[in-house]
Amino acid sequence: MTAAMREANAGEGLTERQGAVLEQALRLLVDGGEKALTTAGIARAANCSKESLYKWFGDRDGLISAMIGFQASKVRTQDVAAKALDAESLERHLIVFAKDLLEVLAGDVSLALNRLAIGQASRDGSKLGHMLQERGRRQIGRRAAALLEAGRKAGLLTFDDADEAYGALYGLIVSDWHLKMLLGEEAGEMKKGFGRKAEQAVAAFLTLYGTKR
Amino acid sequence: MTAAMREANAGEGLTERQGAVLEQALRLLVDGGEKALTTAGIARAANCSKESLYKWFGDRDGLISAMIGFQASKVRTQDVAAKALDAESLERHLIVFAKDLLEVLAGDVSLALNRLAIGQASRDGSKLGHMLQERGRRQIGRRAAALLEAGRKAGLLTFDDADEAYGALYGLIVSDWHLKMLLGEEAGEMKKGFGRKAEQAVAAFLTLYGTKR
DNA sequence: CCCGATCAGTACCGTACGGTACGGTTCGCA
DNA sequence: TGCGAACCGTACCGTACGGTACTGATCGGG
């Protein structure tokens, strides 16, 4: 087994070296926005040659796609074990989910990648947008769906359309915070309100879809 | 009175000619994204010279700011006359508000300007983001706030924190649709669901904050 | 000990954009 | 009629980026 073959690890077909390069690229993107994400800049920051970048990723778009895939592969969410739920534990799980969701959306890398994909939505036929949606959102969406389904099976929640219920939960949690952060609102101060916000949102959601009362 | 002096009209310090130029610039932005928003392209589309663009707007950023201000000045929302509200008319007003909000957010120009501001959020210290927030969002926010306040005064709604109530209303209406559209999801098919979505959101909101039952 | 592959570093090319300068034209005004 | 301001169209300049080509160094395998 050669060294070249023992490197496949990141869930994609990526070398360790390539992963490190993508890491530097993400760093550049977070710090300086899309303008800073230049091939020469990445090569300089990652101590590699432009030629290698093009050999590995094809072109700039391929590199960006690889960045999204790489980041998504790092934040796989583990599903909660579907153990017995009572009203209190369901609420606790929902609050944890809400906090996690807000934390993820407020993360540096998430914001930077979303900004990048949104900025390119007009030119590339929303290829990056679909990718981000598929590999990022779907994960956390499935976690929520599992939670909601478990709640319904336990007789704690009642809804016909799971997507509708999830939409309400998402909206109550996030409201317009995500957009405000994407537009540049300082996320630092907002993070302190996440806990309270999560609890309020879950309380409202349970009022709408809970069977308790 | 010279012709040059009768032109101040658009609520800004803008000439008719300058307004027409900004119109063309918005058209370019909507059709081709930020990449298509080039000084040469605007000059060509508007039949004016680049020199005039720089004379009127300073530089590219100034032109973009002027575009935002110009668009905002066109979509001033008229407040509903604060007449007597009963439960049914409040619900009707809320549903109209919800539909309007969804229509505005799904509009070509709104999406394009939001994409532009988000794409530049990293480089310009979110100057455009604040401008968009201030001149666009605040308007519709005030309309909602007035509606909620009227509902409370009429004894139809109950809430302590108006911002919290508005956040819930906004989240229930918009959920993650805005982000999906910003990422490039085809808005055409979604618009058909706006009516139902608006009614559901308002029903949920009234369940949370209404005094009816 | 040598061969071939890989890769860093750099130089290079074409292009496109932001911004400026200039010649020619229109038009209001005295 | 003549002057001056505004302005269009275009040419021009510097720069920066995406992508390619070349050179030399490192390293694993035979």
mmCIF file of N, CA, C and O in Angstrom, chain A residues 80 85-104 140 143-144 147-148 157 169-170 172-174 191-207 212:
data_model
loop_
_atom_site.group_PDB
_atom_site.id
_atom_site.type_symbol
_atom_site.label_atom_id
_atom_site.label_comp_id
_atom_site.label_asym_id
_atom_site.label_seq_id
_atom_site.Cartn_x
_atom_site.Cartn_y
_atom_site.Cartn_z
ATOM 1 N N VAL A 80 -30.132 11.628 17.159
ATOM 2 C CA VAL A 80 -30.367 11.240 18.547
ATOM 3 C C VAL A 80 -30.931 9.812 18.554
ATOM 4 O O VAL A 80 -31.744 9.461 17.716
ATOM 5 N N LEU A 85 -39.699 8.947 24.587
ATOM 6 C CA LEU A 85 -39.859 10.375 24.779
ATOM 7 C C LEU A 85 -41.016 10.659 25.728
ATOM 8 O O LEU A 85 -42.079 10.066 25.611
ATOM 9 N N ASP A 86 -40.788 11.566 26.664
ATOM 10 C CA ASP A 86 -41.926 12.140 27.370
ATOM 11 C C ASP A 86 -41.970 13.629 27.026
ATOM 12 O O ASP A 86 -41.110 14.114 26.298
ATOM 13 N N ALA A 87 -42.971 14.310 27.531
ATOM 14 C CA ALA A 87 -43.163 15.707 27.154
ATOM 15 C C ALA A 87 -41.923 16.546 27.470
ATOM 16 O O ALA A 87 -41.503 17.387 26.677
ATOM 17 N N GLU A 88 -41.344 16.275 28.626
ATOM 18 C CA GLU A 88 -40.210 17.101 29.037
ATOM 19 C C GLU A 88 -38.982 16.837 28.179
ATOM 20 O O GLU A 88 -38.283 17.767 27.760
ATOM 21 N N SER A 89 -38.703 15.564 27.902
ATOM 22 C CA SER A 89 -37.501 15.258 27.120
ATOM 23 C C SER A 89 -37.675 15.727 25.679
ATOM 24 O O SER A 89 -36.712 16.149 25.048
ATOM 25 N N LEU A 90 -38.888 15.653 25.167
ATOM 26 C CA LEU A 90 -39.114 16.184 23.818
ATOM 27 C C LEU A 90 -38.799 17.667 23.776
ATOM 28 O O LEU A 90 -38.096 18.146 22.887
ATOM 29 N N GLU A 91 -39.313 18.384 24.757
ATOM 30 C CA GLU A 91 -39.033 19.815 24.787
ATOM 31 C C GLU A 91 -37.537 20.074 24.899
ATOM 32 O O GLU A 91 -36.997 20.954 24.224
ATOM 33 N N ARG A 92 -36.866 19.291 25.729
ATOM 34 C CA ARG A 92 -35.424 19.473 25.881
ATOM 35 C C ARG A 92 -34.721 19.227 24.551
ATOM 36 O O ARG A 92 -33.848 19.987 24.144
ATOM 37 N N HIS A 93 -35.094 18.149 23.880
ATOM 38 C CA HIS A 93 -34.469 17.846 22.595
ATOM 39 C C HIS A 93 -34.732 18.956 21.566
ATOM 40 O O HIS A 93 -33.853 19.323 20.796
ATOM 41 N N LEU A 94 -35.944 19.454 21.575
ATOM 42 C CA LEU A 94 -36.277 20.524 20.621
ATOM 43 C C LEU A 94 -35.452 21.773 20.897
ATOM 44 O O LEU A 94 -34.975 22.443 19.970
ATOM 45 N N ILE A 95 -35.276 22.079 22.176
ATOM 46 C CA ILE A 95 -34.481 23.269 22.512
ATOM 47 C C ILE A 95 -33.039 23.082 22.093
ATOM 48 O O ILE A 95 -32.406 23.992 21.544
ATOM 49 N N VAL A 96 -32.512 21.892 22.332
ATOM 50 C CA VAL A 96 -31.139 21.630 21.891
ATOM 51 C C VAL A 96 -31.035 21.775 20.379
ATOM 52 O O VAL A 96 -30.099 22.390 19.858
ATOM 53 N N PHE A 97 -32.027 21.201 19.697
ATOM 54 C CA PHE A 97 -32.025 21.330 18.236
ATOM 55 C C PHE A 97 -32.049 22.794 17.818
ATOM 56 O O PHE A 97 -31.299 23.212 16.922
ATOM 57 N N ALA A 98 -32.903 23.576 18.458
ATOM 58 C CA ALA A 98 -33.013 24.991 18.096
ATOM 59 C C ALA A 98 -31.691 25.714 18.314
ATOM 60 O O ALA A 98 -31.235 26.474 17.451
ATOM 61 N N LYS A 99 -31.077 25.467 19.450
ATOM 62 C CA LYS A 99 -29.778 26.106 19.709
ATOM 63 C C LYS A 99 -28.751 25.684 18.670
ATOM 64 O O LYS A 99 -28.004 26.519 18.136
ATOM 65 N N ASP A 100 -28.691 24.378 18.384
ATOM 66 C CA ASP A 100 -27.743 23.890 17.387
ATOM 67 C C ASP A 100 -27.973 24.565 16.042
ATOM 68 O O ASP A 100 -27.029 24.988 15.372
ATOM 69 N N LEU A 101 -29.244 24.655 15.665
ATOM 70 C CA LEU A 101 -29.559 25.277 14.373
ATOM 71 C C LEU A 101 -29.059 26.714 14.323
ATOM 72 O O LEU A 101 -28.398 27.128 13.361
ATOM 73 N N LEU A 102 -29.344 27.464 15.367
ATOM 74 C CA LEU A 102 -28.899 28.855 15.390
ATOM 75 C C LEU A 102 -27.374 28.944 15.379
ATOM 76 O O LEU A 102 -26.798 29.790 14.689
ATOM 77 N N GLU A 103 -26.729 28.060 16.137
ATOM 78 C CA GLU A 103 -25.264 28.084 16.158
ATOM 79 C C GLU A 103 -24.694 27.792 14.778
ATOM 80 O O GLU A 103 -23.764 28.449 14.322
ATOM 81 N N VAL A 104 -25.268 26.767 14.129
ATOM 82 C CA VAL A 104 -24.764 26.414 12.795
ATOM 83 C C VAL A 104 -24.936 27.583 11.831
ATOM 84 O O VAL A 104 -24.004 27.975 11.130
ATOM 85 N N ILE A 140 -29.647 18.619 8.705
ATOM 86 C CA ILE A 140 -30.309 19.114 9.910
ATOM 87 C C ILE A 140 -31.822 18.977 9.779
ATOM 88 O O ILE A 140 -32.525 18.785 10.771
ATOM 89 N N ARG A 143 -32.681 15.478 10.838
ATOM 90 C CA ARG A 143 -32.648 15.365 12.296
ATOM 91 C C ARG A 143 -33.943 15.894 12.908
ATOM 92 O O ARG A 143 -34.540 15.260 13.784
ATOM 93 N N ALA A 144 -34.399 17.044 12.397
ATOM 94 C CA ALA A 144 -35.643 17.606 12.915
ATOM 95 C C ALA A 144 -36.821 16.697 12.585
ATOM 96 O O ALA A 144 -37.683 16.433 13.432
ATOM 97 N N LEU A 147 -37.035 13.854 14.882
ATOM 98 C CA LEU A 147 -37.494 14.289 16.193
ATOM 99 C C LEU A 147 -39.002 14.493 16.203
ATOM 100 O O LEU A 147 -39.717 14.040 17.114
ATOM 101 N N LEU A 148 -39.501 15.164 15.165
ATOM 102 C CA LEU A 148 -40.930 15.423 15.096
ATOM 103 C C LEU A 148 -41.713 14.109 14.976
ATOM 104 O O LEU A 148 -42.744 13.920 15.621
ATOM 105 N N LEU A 157 -47.022 15.088 19.892
ATOM 106 C CA LEU A 157 -47.229 16.102 18.856
ATOM 107 C C LEU A 157 -48.346 15.643 17.940
ATOM 108 O O LEU A 157 -48.587 14.436 17.795
ATOM 109 N N LEU A 169 -41.597 25.304 12.730
ATOM 110 C CA LEU A 169 -40.525 25.246 13.731
ATOM 111 C C LEU A 169 -39.324 26.067 13.279
ATOM 112 O O LEU A 169 -38.792 26.889 14.029
ATOM 113 N N TYR A 170 -38.928 25.860 12.039
ATOM 114 C CA TYR A 170 -37.775 26.588 11.506
ATOM 115 C C TYR A 170 -38.021 28.097 11.553
ATOM 116 O O TYR A 170 -37.175 28.864 12.010
ATOM 117 N N LEU A 172 -40.099 29.847 13.397
ATOM 118 C CA LEU A 172 -40.153 30.373 14.763
ATOM 119 C C LEU A 172 -38.759 30.487 15.358
ATOM 120 O O LEU A 172 -38.459 31.416 16.103
ATOM 121 N N ILE A 173 -37.889 29.543 15.028
ATOM 122 C CA ILE A 173 -36.527 29.585 15.568
ATOM 123 C C ILE A 173 -35.712 30.681 14.904
ATOM 124 O O ILE A 173 -35.092 31.521 15.556
ATOM 125 N N VAL A 174 -35.711 30.685 13.592
ATOM 126 C CA VAL A 174 -34.758 31.525 12.858
ATOM 127 C C VAL A 174 -35.302 32.918 12.579
ATOM 128 O O VAL A 174 -34.556 33.888 12.603
ATOM 129 N N LYS A 191 -25.420 36.192 19.474
ATOM 130 C CA LYS A 191 -25.307 34.823 19.958
ATOM 131 C C LYS A 191 -25.756 34.685 21.410
ATOM 132 O O LYS A 191 -26.213 33.623 21.826
ATOM 133 N N LYS A 192 -25.627 35.763 22.162
ATOM 134 C CA LYS A 192 -26.020 35.671 23.556
ATOM 135 C C LYS A 192 -27.523 35.450 23.713
ATOM 136 O O LYS A 192 -27.968 34.874 24.702
ATOM 137 N N GLY A 193 -28.299 35.901 22.725
ATOM 138 C CA GLY A 193 -29.734 35.733 22.825
ATOM 139 C C GLY A 193 -30.239 34.403 22.321
ATOM 140 O O GLY A 193 -31.442 34.152 22.362
ATOM 141 N N PHE A 194 -29.329 33.553 21.862
ATOM 142 C CA PHE A 194 -29.752 32.302 21.243
ATOM 143 C C PHE A 194 -30.539 31.414 22.206
ATOM 144 O O PHE A 194 -31.550 30.827 21.825
ATOM 145 N N GLY A 195 -30.065 31.317 23.435
ATOM 146 C CA GLY A 195 -30.726 30.432 24.384
ATOM 147 C C GLY A 195 -32.180 30.816 24.607
ATOM 148 O O GLY A 195 -33.076 29.987 24.460
ATOM 149 N N ARG A 196 -32.382 32.090 24.905
ATOM 150 C CA ARG A 196 -33.744 32.547 25.156
ATOM 151 C C ARG A 196 -34.605 32.370 23.910
ATOM 152 O O ARG A 196 -35.744 31.900 23.974
ATOM 153 N N LYS A 197 -34.027 32.764 22.781
ATOM 154 C CA LYS A 197 -34.745 32.651 21.510
ATOM 155 C C LYS A 197 -35.178 31.205 21.251
ATOM 156 O O LYS A 197 -36.323 30.942 20.852
ATOM 157 N N ALA A 198 -34.271 30.277 21.506
ATOM 158 C CA ALA A 198 -34.586 28.862 21.268
ATOM 159 C C ALA A 198 -35.741 28.420 22.158
ATOM 160 O O ALA A 198 -36.673 27.744 21.703
ATOM 161 N N GLU A 199 -35.699 28.810 23.424
ATOM 162 C CA GLU A 199 -36.761 28.392 24.345
ATOM 163 C C GLU A 199 -38.108 28.975 23.950
ATOM 164 O O GLU A 199 -39.133 28.280 23.938
ATOM 165 N N GLN A 200 -38.107 30.256 23.589
ATOM 166 C CA GLN A 200 -39.364 30.874 23.165
ATOM 167 C C GLN A 200 -39.925 30.177 21.934
ATOM 168 O O GLN A 200 -41.132 29.903 21.855
ATOM 169 N N ALA A 201 -39.049 29.911 20.967
ATOM 170 C CA ALA A 201 -39.514 29.299 19.724
ATOM 171 C C ALA A 201 -40.108 27.923 19.987
ATOM 172 O O ALA A 201 -41.176 27.577 19.452
ATOM 173 N N VAL A 202 -39.449 27.142 20.815
ATOM 174 C CA VAL A 202 -39.941 25.797 21.103
ATOM 175 C C VAL A 202 -41.269 25.872 21.861
ATOM 176 O O VAL A 202 -42.202 25.108 21.584
ATOM 177 N N ALA A 203 -41.369 26.809 22.799
ATOM 178 C CA ALA A 203 -42.629 26.963 23.523
ATOM 179 C C ALA A 203 -43.767 27.276 22.566
ATOM 180 O O ALA A 203 -44.852 26.682 22.642
ATOM 181 N N ALA A 204 -43.507 28.204 21.635
ATOM 182 C CA ALA A 204 -44.534 28.554 20.660
ATOM 183 C C ALA A 204 -44.873 27.352 19.800
ATOM 184 O O ALA A 204 -46.051 27.073 19.529
ATOM 185 N N PHE A 205 -43.851 26.630 19.372
ATOM 186 C CA PHE A 205 -44.093 25.465 18.516
ATOM 187 C C PHE A 205 -44.949 24.434 19.235
ATOM 188 O O PHE A 205 -45.871 23.854 18.643
ATOM 189 N N LEU A 206 -44.662 24.215 20.518
ATOM 190 C CA LEU A 206 -45.440 23.233 21.279
ATOM 191 C C LEU A 206 -46.871 23.707 21.489
ATOM 192 O O LEU A 206 -47.800 22.906 21.549
ATOM 193 N N THR A 207 -47.051 25.020 21.606
ATOM 194 C CA THR A 207 -48.408 25.531 21.680
ATOM 195 C C THR A 207 -49.186 25.199 20.413
ATOM 196 O O THR A 207 -50.377 24.867 20.461
ATOM 197 N N LYS A 212 -50.220 18.529 24.700
ATOM 198 C CA LYS A 212 -50.196 18.558 26.159
ATOM 199 C C LYS A 212 -51.485 19.109 26.756
ATOM 200 O O LYS A 212 -52.073 18.511 27.654
#
